Tab-separated table of C-alpha atoms in Angstrom:
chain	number	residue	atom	x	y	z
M	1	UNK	CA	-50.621	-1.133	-1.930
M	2	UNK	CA	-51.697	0.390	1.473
M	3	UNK	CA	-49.836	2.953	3.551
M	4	UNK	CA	-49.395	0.034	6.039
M	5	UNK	CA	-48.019	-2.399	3.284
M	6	UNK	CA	-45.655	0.464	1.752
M	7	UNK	CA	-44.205	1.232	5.668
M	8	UNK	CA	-43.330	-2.146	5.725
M	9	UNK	CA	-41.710	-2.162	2.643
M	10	UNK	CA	-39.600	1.228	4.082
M	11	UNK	CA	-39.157	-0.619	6.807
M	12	UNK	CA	-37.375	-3.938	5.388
M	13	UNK	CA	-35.313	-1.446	2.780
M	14	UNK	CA	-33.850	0.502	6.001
M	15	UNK	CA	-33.066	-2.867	7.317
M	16	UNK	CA	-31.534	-3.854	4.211
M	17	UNK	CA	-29.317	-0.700	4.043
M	18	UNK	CA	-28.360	-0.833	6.875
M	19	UNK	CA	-26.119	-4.069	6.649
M	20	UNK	CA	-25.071	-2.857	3.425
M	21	UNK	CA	-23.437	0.221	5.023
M	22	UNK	CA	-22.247	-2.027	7.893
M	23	UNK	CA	-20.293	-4.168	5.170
M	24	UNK	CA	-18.760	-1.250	3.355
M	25	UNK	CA	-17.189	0.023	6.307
M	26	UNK	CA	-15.693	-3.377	7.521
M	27	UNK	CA	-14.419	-3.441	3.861
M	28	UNK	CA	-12.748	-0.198	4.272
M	29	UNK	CA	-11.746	-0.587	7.973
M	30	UNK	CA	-10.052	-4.065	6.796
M	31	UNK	CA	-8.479	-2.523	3.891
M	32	UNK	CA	-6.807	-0.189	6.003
M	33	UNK	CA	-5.678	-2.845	8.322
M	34	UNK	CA	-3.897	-4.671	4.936
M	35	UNK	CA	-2.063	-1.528	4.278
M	36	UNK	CA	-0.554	-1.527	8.061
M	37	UNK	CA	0.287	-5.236	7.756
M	38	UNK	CA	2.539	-4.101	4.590
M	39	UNK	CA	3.720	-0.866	5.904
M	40	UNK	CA	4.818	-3.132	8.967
M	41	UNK	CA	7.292	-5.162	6.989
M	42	UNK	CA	9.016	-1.997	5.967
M	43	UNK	CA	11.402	-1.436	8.867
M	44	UNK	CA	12.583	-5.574	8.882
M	45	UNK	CA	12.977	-4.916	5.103
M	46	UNK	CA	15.251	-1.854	5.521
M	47	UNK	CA	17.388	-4.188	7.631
M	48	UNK	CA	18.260	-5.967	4.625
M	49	UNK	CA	19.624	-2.883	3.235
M	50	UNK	CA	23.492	-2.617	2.213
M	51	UNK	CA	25.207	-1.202	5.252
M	52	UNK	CA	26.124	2.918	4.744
M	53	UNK	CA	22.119	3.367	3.267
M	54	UNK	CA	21.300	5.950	4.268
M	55	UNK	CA	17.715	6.413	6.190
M	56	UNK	CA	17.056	9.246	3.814
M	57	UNK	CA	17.264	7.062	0.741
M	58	UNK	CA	15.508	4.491	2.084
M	59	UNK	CA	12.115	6.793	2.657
M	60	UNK	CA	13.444	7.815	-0.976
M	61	UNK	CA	12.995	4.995	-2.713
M	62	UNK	CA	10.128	3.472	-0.798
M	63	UNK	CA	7.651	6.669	-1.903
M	64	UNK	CA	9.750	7.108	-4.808
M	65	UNK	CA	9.739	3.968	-6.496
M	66	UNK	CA	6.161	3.579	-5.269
M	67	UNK	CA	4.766	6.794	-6.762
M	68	UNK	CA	6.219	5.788	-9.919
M	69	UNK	CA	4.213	1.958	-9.630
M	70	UNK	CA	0.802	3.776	-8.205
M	71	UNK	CA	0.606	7.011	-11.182
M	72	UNK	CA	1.214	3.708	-14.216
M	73	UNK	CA	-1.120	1.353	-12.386
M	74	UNK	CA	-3.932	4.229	-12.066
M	75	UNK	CA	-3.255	4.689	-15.632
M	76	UNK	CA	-5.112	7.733	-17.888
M	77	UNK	CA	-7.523	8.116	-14.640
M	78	UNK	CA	-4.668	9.800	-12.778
M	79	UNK	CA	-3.344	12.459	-15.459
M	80	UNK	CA	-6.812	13.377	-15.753
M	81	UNK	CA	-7.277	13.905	-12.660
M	82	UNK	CA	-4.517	16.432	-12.363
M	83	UNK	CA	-5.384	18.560	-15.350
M	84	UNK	CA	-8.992	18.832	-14.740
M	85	UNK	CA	-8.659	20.690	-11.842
M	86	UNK	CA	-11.115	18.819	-9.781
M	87	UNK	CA	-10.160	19.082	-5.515
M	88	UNK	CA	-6.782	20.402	-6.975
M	89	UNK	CA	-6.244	22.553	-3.641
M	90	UNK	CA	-6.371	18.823	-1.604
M	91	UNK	CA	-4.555	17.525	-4.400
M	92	UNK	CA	-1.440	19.318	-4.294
M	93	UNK	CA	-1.363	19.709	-0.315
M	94	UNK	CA	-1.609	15.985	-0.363
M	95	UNK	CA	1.008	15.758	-2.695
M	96	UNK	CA	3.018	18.171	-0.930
M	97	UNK	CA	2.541	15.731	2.389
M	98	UNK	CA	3.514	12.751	0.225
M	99	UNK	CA	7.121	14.281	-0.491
M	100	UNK	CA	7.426	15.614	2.913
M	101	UNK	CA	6.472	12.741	5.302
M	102	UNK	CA	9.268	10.190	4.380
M	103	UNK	CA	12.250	12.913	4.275
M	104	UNK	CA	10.812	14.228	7.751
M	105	UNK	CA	9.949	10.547	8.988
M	106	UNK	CA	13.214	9.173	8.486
M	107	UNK	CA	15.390	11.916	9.209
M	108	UNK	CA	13.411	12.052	12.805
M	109	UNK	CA	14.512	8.645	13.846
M	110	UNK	CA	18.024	9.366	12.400
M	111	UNK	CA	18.055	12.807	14.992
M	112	UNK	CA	15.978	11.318	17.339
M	113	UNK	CA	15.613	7.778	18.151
M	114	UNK	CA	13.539	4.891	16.364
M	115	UNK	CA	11.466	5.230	19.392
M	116	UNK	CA	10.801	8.952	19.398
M	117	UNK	CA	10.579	8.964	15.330
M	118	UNK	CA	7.998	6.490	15.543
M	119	UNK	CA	5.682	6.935	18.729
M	120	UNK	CA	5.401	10.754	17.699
M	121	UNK	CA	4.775	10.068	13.514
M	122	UNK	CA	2.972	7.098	13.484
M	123	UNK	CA	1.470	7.893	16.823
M	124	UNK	CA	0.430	11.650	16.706
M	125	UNK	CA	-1.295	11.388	12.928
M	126	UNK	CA	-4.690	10.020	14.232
M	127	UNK	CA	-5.000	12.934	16.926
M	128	UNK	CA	-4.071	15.350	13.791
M	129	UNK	CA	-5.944	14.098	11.241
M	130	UNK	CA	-9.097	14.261	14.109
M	131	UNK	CA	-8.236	18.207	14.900
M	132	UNK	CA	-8.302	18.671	10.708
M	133	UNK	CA	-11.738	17.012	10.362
M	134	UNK	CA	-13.168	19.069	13.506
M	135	UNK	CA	-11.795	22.199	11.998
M	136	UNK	CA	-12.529	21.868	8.157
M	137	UNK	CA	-15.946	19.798	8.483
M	138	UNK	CA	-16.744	20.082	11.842
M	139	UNK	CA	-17.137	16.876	13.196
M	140	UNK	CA	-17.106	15.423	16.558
M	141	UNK	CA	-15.387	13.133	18.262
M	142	UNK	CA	-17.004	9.881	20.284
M	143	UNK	CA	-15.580	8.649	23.550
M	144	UNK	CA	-15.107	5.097	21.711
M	145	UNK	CA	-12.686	6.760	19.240
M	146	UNK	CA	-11.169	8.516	21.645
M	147	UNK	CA	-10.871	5.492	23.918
M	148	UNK	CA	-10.096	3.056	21.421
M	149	UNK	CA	-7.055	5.318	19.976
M	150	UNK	CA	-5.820	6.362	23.420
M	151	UNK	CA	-5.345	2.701	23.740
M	152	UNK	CA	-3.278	2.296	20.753
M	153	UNK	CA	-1.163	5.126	21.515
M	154	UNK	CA	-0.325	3.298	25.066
M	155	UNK	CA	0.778	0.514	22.820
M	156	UNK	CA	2.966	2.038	20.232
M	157	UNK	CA	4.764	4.105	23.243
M	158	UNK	CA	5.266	0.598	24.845
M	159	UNK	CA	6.363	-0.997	21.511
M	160	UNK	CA	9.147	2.457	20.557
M	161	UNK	CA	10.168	2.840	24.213
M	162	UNK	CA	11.569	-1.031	23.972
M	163	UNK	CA	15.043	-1.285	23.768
M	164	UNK	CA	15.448	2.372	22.456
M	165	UNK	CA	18.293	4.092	22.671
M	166	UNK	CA	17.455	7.239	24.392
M	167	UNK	CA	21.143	8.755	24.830
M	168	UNK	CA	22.797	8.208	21.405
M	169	UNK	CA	22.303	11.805	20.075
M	170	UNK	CA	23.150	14.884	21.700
M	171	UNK	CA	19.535	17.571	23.372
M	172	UNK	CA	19.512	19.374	20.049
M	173	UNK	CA	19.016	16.720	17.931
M	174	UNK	CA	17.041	15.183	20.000
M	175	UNK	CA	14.841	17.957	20.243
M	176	UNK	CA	14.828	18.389	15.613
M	177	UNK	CA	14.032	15.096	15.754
M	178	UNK	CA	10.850	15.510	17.068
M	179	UNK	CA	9.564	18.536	15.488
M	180	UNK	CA	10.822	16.450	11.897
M	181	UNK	CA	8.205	13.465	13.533
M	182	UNK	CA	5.733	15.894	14.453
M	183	UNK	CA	5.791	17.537	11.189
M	184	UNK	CA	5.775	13.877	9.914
M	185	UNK	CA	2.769	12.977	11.475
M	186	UNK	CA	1.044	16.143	10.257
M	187	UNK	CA	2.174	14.834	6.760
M	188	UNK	CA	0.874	11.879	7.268
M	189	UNK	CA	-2.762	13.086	8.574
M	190	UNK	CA	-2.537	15.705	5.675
M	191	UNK	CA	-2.110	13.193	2.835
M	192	UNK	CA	-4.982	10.967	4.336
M	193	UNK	CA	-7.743	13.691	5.117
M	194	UNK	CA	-6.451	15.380	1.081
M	195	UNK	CA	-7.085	11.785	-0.433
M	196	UNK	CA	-10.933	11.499	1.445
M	197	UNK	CA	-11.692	14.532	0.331
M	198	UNK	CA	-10.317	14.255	-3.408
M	199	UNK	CA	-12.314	11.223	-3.025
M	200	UNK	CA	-15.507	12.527	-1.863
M	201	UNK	CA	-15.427	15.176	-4.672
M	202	UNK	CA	-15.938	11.689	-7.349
M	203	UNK	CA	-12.506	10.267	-7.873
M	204	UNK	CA	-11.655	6.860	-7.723
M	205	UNK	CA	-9.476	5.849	-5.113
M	206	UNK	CA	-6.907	4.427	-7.779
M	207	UNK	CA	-6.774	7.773	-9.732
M	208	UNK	CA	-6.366	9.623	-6.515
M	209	UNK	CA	-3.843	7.829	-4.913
M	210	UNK	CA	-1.731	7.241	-8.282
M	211	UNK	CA	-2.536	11.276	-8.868
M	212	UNK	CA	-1.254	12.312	-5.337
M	213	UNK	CA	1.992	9.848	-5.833
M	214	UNK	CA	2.808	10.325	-9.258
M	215	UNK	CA	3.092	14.560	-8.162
M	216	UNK	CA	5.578	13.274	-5.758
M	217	UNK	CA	7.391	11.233	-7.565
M	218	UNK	CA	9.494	13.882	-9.782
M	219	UNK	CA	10.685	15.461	-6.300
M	220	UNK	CA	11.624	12.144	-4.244
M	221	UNK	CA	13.668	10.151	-7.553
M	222	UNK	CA	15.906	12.927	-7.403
M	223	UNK	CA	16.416	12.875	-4.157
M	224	UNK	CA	16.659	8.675	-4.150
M	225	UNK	CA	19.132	9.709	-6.717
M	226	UNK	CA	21.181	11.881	-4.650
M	227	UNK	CA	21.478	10.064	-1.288
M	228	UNK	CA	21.070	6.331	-2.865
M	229	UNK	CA	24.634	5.625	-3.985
M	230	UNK	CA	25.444	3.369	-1.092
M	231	UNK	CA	21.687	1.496	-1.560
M	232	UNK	CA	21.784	1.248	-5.286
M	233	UNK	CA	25.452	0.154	-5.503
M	234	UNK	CA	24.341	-3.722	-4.887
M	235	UNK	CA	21.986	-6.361	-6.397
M	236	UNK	CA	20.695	-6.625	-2.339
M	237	UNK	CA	20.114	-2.456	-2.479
M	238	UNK	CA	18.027	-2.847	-5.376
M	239	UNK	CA	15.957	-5.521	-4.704
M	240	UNK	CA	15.237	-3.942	-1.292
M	241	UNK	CA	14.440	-1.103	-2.921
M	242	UNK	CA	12.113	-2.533	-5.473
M	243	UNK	CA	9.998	-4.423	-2.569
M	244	UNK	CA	9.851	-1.154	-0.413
M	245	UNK	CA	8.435	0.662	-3.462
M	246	UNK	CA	6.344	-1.704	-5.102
M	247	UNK	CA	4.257	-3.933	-2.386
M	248	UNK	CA	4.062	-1.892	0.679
M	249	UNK	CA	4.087	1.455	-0.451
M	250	UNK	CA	1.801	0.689	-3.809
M	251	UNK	CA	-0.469	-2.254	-2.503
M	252	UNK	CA	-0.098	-0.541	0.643
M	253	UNK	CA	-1.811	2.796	-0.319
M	254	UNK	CA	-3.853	1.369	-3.055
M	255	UNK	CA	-5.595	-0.482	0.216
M	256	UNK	CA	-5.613	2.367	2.414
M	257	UNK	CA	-7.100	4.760	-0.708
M	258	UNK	CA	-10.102	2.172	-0.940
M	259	UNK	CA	-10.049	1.835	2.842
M	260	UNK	CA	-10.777	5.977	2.902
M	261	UNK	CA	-13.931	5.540	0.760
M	262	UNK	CA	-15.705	4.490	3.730
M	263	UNK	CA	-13.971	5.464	6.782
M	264	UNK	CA	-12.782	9.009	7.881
M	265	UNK	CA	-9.118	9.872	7.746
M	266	UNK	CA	-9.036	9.987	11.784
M	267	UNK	CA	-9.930	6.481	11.838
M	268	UNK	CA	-7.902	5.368	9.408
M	269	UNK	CA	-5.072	6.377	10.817
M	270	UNK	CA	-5.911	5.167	14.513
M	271	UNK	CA	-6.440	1.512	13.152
M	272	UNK	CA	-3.132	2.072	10.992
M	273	UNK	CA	-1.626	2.021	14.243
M	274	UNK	CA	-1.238	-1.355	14.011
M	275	UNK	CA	1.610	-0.806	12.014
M	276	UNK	CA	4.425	-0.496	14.897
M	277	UNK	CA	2.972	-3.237	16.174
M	278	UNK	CA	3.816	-5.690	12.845
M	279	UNK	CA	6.745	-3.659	12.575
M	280	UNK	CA	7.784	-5.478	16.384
M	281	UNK	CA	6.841	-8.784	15.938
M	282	UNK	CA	8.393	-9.301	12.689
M	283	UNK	CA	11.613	-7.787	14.067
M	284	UNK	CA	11.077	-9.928	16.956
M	285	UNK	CA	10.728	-13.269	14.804
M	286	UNK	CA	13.195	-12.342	11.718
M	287	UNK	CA	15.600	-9.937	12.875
M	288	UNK	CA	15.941	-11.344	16.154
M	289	UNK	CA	15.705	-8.009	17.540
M	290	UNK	CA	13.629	-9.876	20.744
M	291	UNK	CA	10.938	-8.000	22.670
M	292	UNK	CA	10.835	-7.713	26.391
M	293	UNK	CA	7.472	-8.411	28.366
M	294	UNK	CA	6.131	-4.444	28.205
M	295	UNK	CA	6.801	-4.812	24.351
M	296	UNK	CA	4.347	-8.117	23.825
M	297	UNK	CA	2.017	-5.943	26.253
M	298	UNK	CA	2.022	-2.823	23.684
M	299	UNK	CA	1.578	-5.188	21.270
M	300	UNK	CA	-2.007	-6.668	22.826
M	301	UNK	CA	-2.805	-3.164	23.415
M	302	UNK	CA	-3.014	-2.207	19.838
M	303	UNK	CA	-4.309	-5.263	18.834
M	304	UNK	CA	-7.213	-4.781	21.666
M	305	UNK	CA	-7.614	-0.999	20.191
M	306	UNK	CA	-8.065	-2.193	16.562
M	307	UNK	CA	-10.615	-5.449	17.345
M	308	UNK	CA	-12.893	-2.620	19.066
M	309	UNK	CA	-12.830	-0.632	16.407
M	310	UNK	CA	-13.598	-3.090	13.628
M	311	UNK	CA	-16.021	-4.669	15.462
M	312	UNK	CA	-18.252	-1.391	17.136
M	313	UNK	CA	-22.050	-2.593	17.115
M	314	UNK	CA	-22.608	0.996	14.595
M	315	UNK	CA	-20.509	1.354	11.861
M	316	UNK	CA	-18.001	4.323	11.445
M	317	UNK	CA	-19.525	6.288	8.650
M	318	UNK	CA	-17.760	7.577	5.603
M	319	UNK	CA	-16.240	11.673	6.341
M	320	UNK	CA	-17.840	13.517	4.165
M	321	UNK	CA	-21.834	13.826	3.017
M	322	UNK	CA	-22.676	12.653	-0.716
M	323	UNK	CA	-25.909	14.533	-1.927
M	324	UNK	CA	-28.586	14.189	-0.150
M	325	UNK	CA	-26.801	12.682	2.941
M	326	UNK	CA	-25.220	14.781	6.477
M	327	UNK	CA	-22.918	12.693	7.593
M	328	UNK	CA	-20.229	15.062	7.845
M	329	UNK	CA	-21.555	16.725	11.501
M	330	UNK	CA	-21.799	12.883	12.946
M	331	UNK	CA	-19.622	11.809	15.900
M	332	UNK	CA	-17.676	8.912	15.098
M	333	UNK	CA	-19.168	5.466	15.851
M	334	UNK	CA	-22.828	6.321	14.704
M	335	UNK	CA	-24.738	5.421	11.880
M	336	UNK	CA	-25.387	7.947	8.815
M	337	UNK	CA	-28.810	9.058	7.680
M	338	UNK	CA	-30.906	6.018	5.584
């Protein structure tokens, strides 16, 4: 073969690859979407929830029940990866954010407002989980991402700010209702940058996620236990429950695991935001809970933000660098190393 026939050949393999890496991070970015689509049909869900639940059980039962699905479903692979000590810094800080983020989540919407609660949890966990990737693997941020999430975040204040009820709780609880979201969204942004890294180190997204949950587990069922007289008391409570905690909490983050292969915990989070905006229109269409104009327009905002995203001309590349590759240092929106 001559040096002109073996460039070619380099040259139609880099072409090759290239797609390839294109495809895997669609598949990720659109696994990520599926997991907002589910996480969306949480709050219309909770509506169905015997009146006296209590937020707290609610969050409960939803990471409770759903740690308890994820650890069986990931089978062996998830014990094993808890006593073999692989990532286990990540893996108990992530499980640490898993038990965290629904007490502090709820709770802040309970102090707070459904509109504070969610703008600053949902909202502020892409701009976190960005500063932890700068700081811990230095990596920069594009204008696109920046754009493209600053967009979103127009939207889900539009969406929250609809309709809330801004005066029902008194300055004080106002204000510990958003340090609990803030701290939520850090929980959230924790759990997702632990799992890509847990990941990176070899584990399977199933092991890691059912690892991460199944920790959590033994801490939130108490707790579900506790608070969840009023939910558990009725055939309605239960079944609530059992959806909350078995399809959008473990199809959910079985999806957004896989989804975290391939795209970096900042932008998983930004296209998550999509979320609030499910979250609306199924409370617009079920619960008759009816949007204003500003709320459709949040709604096309977010929708706007996550089309860009999934469809940038160079693929978001995965966060960390397997041998032999340096993604790690890339800004998003550009295309790792062939």
């Amino acid at each position: 073969m001559t040096k002109s026939d073996m460039a070619g050949s380099a040259r139609c393999a880099a072409r090759g690859r290239v797609p390839a890496l294109a495809a895997g991070a669609n598949a990720g970015q659109w696994s990520v979407l599926g997991a907002a689509v589910l996480w969306g049909t949480t709050g219309t869900a909770a509506t169905f929830a015997p009146r006296g639940s209590s937020s707290l059980a609610v969050g409960a039962a939803a990471m409770g029940i759903g740690g308890v699905a994820l650890f069986i479903a990931a089978g062996g692979s998830a014990l094993r990866l808890i006593t073999s000590g692989v990532a286990r810094p990540a893996l108990w800080l992530g499980a640490a954010c898993v038990v965290a983020y629904p007490l502090a989540f709820y709770t802040s919407m309970a102090d707070a407002g459904v509109a504070i609660g969610v703008t600053l949890s949902i909202g502020g966990a892409p701009i976190v989980a960005a500063l932890l990737e700068r700081v811990r693997h230095g990596r920069r941020l594009s204008r696109q991402w920046a754009a493209t999430v600053a967009l979103a975040l127009i939207g889900a204040t539009l969406l929250g700010t609809q309709g809330a009820d801004l005066g029902h709780a008194g300055a004080g609880s106002a204000i510990t209702g958003a340090i609990l979201a803030v701290g939520a969204a850090c929980c959230y942004a924790g759990y997702s940058v632990a799992a890509a890294e847990i990941v990176d180190q070899g584990a399977s997204s199933r092991a890691t996620v059912g690892a991460l949950f199944g920790l959590a587990a033994p801490v939130l069922i108490p707790i579900l236990a506790i608070t969840g007289s009023a939910l558990l008391a009725s055939t309605r409570g239960i079944l609530v429950a059992g959806y909350l905690g078995l399809i959008p909490m473990s199809i959910g983050y079985l999806l957004f695991g896989h989804g975290l292969r391939t795209t970096p915990a900042s932008a998983a989070t930004g296209l998550s935001l999509l979320e609030p905006a499910v979250a609306a229109l199924l409370a617009d269409l079920i619960a008759h809970q009816h949007l204003p104009a500003l709320g459709w327009l949040g709604i096309a905002l977010v929708v706007a933000s996550v089309l860009l995203q999934t469809h940038s001309p160079n693929p978001t590349p995965a966060l960390h660098a397997r041998p032999g590759r340096r993604s790690a240092s890339l800004p998003y929106g550009s295309t790792p190393p062939i």
